[in-house]
Amino acid sequence: MPFHVNAPANPERDPLAPLMASIRGGSESALGQLMELCWPELVRYAARQLGEVEVARDIAQETFVQVWERRRAWKPRGSARAYLYRIARNLVIDEKRKRGVRRRWAALQELSPPGRPPTPAEELDAKMLAAVFDTAVASLPDRRREVFELVFMRGLSHGEAAAVMGISGQTVANQMSSALRTVRKAVADAGVADG
C-alpha cells in the first residue's frame, strides 16, 4: 500500500492515527491492534530489503518496540504508516551496515592465512585507518557532516537526505562531493604516511 511521508495527519484518511494516539496515551491493547494490522506488511517490506524472513520478523518486532518506547514523543504530523516505515527502514539500514561490516571482516579473514589471527601491526593499521576516517568525518562542517552521515553511512538517497534536512538535492550533491574529497584525501594521506 502506498504511503506518503508528509501526508497530513487526518483520522479519516489515516485509519492508524487513532491507534497511535491511544498508544501515545499508554494503551497496550492499541499497540496490539497496530501490530495485528501492520505486522505482515512490515515483515514483507524488511524481507524484500534483506532477503531473510527471520531477520525481517526481528526488524518488525523491533519497530513496534521502538513505537512503544518512543510513544510519548510521537506527534501526529504525518501518516502513522509512514512513521512505522521510517522506523523499519532505519532498522533495515542498520542491519545492512552491520552485514557490510561482517562481510568486510570475513573478507579480511580470508586474506589472512588460515588459522592466523591478524598481526598486531595489521590490527594497529586498521585502528589507525578507522581513526583517520572518524577524524576526517568529525572535521567536516556541521551541514556537510550531516549530509555525509545520511548518504554515506545511513544509505539515504540525495533526495531523501534533502527532505530530511530541508535543503535542495543539489546542495546535498555539492556537500557530499566536498565531504568525499576531504575524507578520501585524509585516508590517502594516512596510507602514504604509513607506506
XYZ file of C-alpha atoms in Angstrom:
195
model
C 0.000 0.000 0.000
C 1.493 3.370 -0.957
C 2.227 5.870 1.773
C 3.244 9.492 1.857
C 5.773 10.633 4.429
C 4.420 14.180 4.512
C 0.749 13.258 4.391
C -1.304 15.356 6.816
C -2.449 13.611 9.983
C -6.134 13.191 9.249
C -8.034 10.442 11.093
C -10.415 9.998 8.148
C -7.512 9.485 5.745
C -5.188 7.747 8.214
C -7.010 4.911 9.974
C -3.936 4.238 12.132
C -3.866 7.744 13.663
C -6.411 6.953 16.418
C -4.434 3.834 17.359
C -1.219 5.843 17.533
C -2.963 8.430 19.720
C -4.099 5.643 22.065
C -0.585 4.167 22.111
C 0.772 7.604 22.964
C -1.601 7.566 25.920
C -0.187 4.208 27.068
C -2.691 1.728 25.617
C -1.043 -1.676 25.204
C -4.170 -3.036 23.522
C -3.866 -0.315 20.838
C -0.261 -1.414 20.279
C -1.529 -4.992 19.860
C -4.090 -3.824 17.298
C -1.458 -1.826 15.419
C 0.796 -4.888 15.325
C -2.063 -7.038 14.060
C -2.781 -4.572 11.266
C 0.775 -3.732 10.195
C 2.969 -6.714 11.164
C 2.592 -8.647 7.863
C 3.377 -5.646 5.630
C 6.415 -4.628 7.707
C 7.768 -8.193 7.621
C 7.264 -8.297 3.834
C 8.984 -4.918 3.428
C 12.014 -5.904 5.528
C 12.189 -9.354 3.890
C 12.309 -7.757 0.416
C 15.125 -5.467 1.581
C 17.157 -8.123 3.394
C 16.189 -11.412 1.738
C 15.624 -13.182 5.073
C 12.236 -13.674 6.701
C 13.623 -14.403 10.190
C 15.647 -11.194 10.249
C 12.639 -9.356 8.790
C 10.492 -10.578 11.702
C 13.127 -9.246 14.119
C 13.039 -5.885 12.313
C 9.221 -5.749 12.524
C 9.313 -6.638 16.216
C 11.950 -4.001 16.959
C 9.846 -1.453 15.021
C 6.934 -1.957 17.419
C 9.262 -1.962 20.427
C 10.538 1.455 19.315
C 6.989 2.715 18.700
C 6.152 1.791 22.296
C 9.393 3.156 23.773
C 9.012 6.471 21.907
C 5.226 6.721 22.209
C 5.246 9.978 24.181
C 7.457 11.660 21.583
C 5.144 10.780 18.645
C 3.438 13.809 17.125
C 0.653 13.373 14.561
C 2.403 15.406 11.818
C 2.419 12.764 9.083
C 0.822 9.421 8.409
C 1.226 6.800 11.117
C 2.029 4.179 8.491
C 4.891 6.330 7.162
C 6.157 6.679 10.732
C 6.265 2.866 11.064
C 8.051 2.505 7.734
C 10.640 5.148 8.681
C 11.495 3.218 11.841
C 11.626 -0.089 9.930
C 13.728 1.481 7.179
C 16.278 2.798 9.666
C 16.485 -0.660 11.249
C 16.969 -2.234 7.798
C 19.741 0.286 7.035
C 21.426 -0.567 10.350
C 21.187 -4.278 9.568
C 22.685 -3.765 6.092
C 25.517 -1.732 7.599
C 26.214 -4.487 10.141
C 26.194 -7.053 7.342
C 28.651 -4.930 5.374
C 30.978 -4.779 8.352
C 30.688 -8.551 8.824
C 31.372 -9.142 5.098
C 34.431 -6.894 5.174
C 35.688 -8.637 8.290
C 35.137 -12.064 6.671
C 36.988 -10.902 3.544
C 39.913 -9.730 5.683
C 39.926 -13.077 7.460
C 40.054 -14.877 4.099
C 43.083 -12.822 3.075
C 44.937 -13.983 6.177
C 46.444 -17.466 6.123
C 44.030 -19.978 7.702
C 44.131 -20.026 11.458
C 46.379 -16.970 11.642
C 44.949 -14.066 13.609
C 45.780 -10.582 12.388
C 49.198 -9.431 13.480
C 49.429 -6.567 15.982
C 50.718 -4.396 13.123
C 47.657 -5.234 10.979
C 45.318 -4.509 13.882
C 47.109 -1.236 14.522
C 46.876 -0.262 10.833
C 43.132 -0.981 10.834
C 42.614 1.036 14.022
C 44.708 3.927 12.694
C 42.786 3.976 9.412
C 39.464 3.936 11.288
C 40.693 6.776 13.493
C 41.774 8.805 10.432
C 38.342 8.226 8.842
C 36.490 9.215 12.041
C 38.666 12.316 12.499
C 38.126 13.370 8.879
C 34.346 12.984 9.232
C 34.347 14.854 12.563
C 36.316 17.712 10.987
C 33.639 18.372 8.344
C 31.428 21.454 8.803
C 28.139 20.540 10.517
C 25.895 20.518 7.435
C 28.464 18.646 5.331
C 28.975 16.076 8.082
C 25.218 15.525 8.385
C 24.903 15.032 4.612
C 27.825 12.585 4.649
C 26.375 10.614 7.548
C 22.902 10.410 5.986
C 24.063 9.461 2.487
C 27.330 7.548 3.008
C 26.795 5.992 6.417
C 22.998 5.608 6.566
C 22.379 4.859 2.883
C 19.804 7.561 2.127
C 19.479 8.872 -1.412
C 20.350 12.507 -2.136
C 16.620 13.264 -2.392
C 15.863 11.591 0.932
C 18.714 13.420 2.654
C 17.468 16.695 1.148
C 13.966 16.028 2.518
C 15.312 15.143 5.968
C 17.484 18.274 6.134
C 15.113 20.667 4.361
C 17.660 21.610 1.687
C 17.831 21.127 -2.087
C 19.073 17.956 -3.745
C 21.777 19.997 -5.463
C 23.025 21.257 -2.088
C 23.181 17.649 -0.871
C 25.149 16.658 -4.001
C 27.593 19.569 -3.561
C 28.094 18.907 0.157
C 28.544 15.180 -0.474
C 31.144 15.796 -3.178
C 33.155 18.079 -0.874
C 32.864 15.653 2.044
C 34.090 12.732 -0.074
C 37.082 14.766 -1.278
C 38.045 15.614 2.314
C 37.653 12.061 3.633
C 39.419 10.429 0.652
C 42.345 12.839 0.941
C 42.697 12.160 4.685
C 42.634 8.391 4.134
C 45.056 8.607 1.166
C 47.441 10.825 3.125
C 47.388 8.355 6.021
C 48.099 5.498 3.601
C 51.055 7.381 2.128
C 52.367 8.194 5.584
C 52.041 4.580 6.684
C 53.509 3.268 3.441
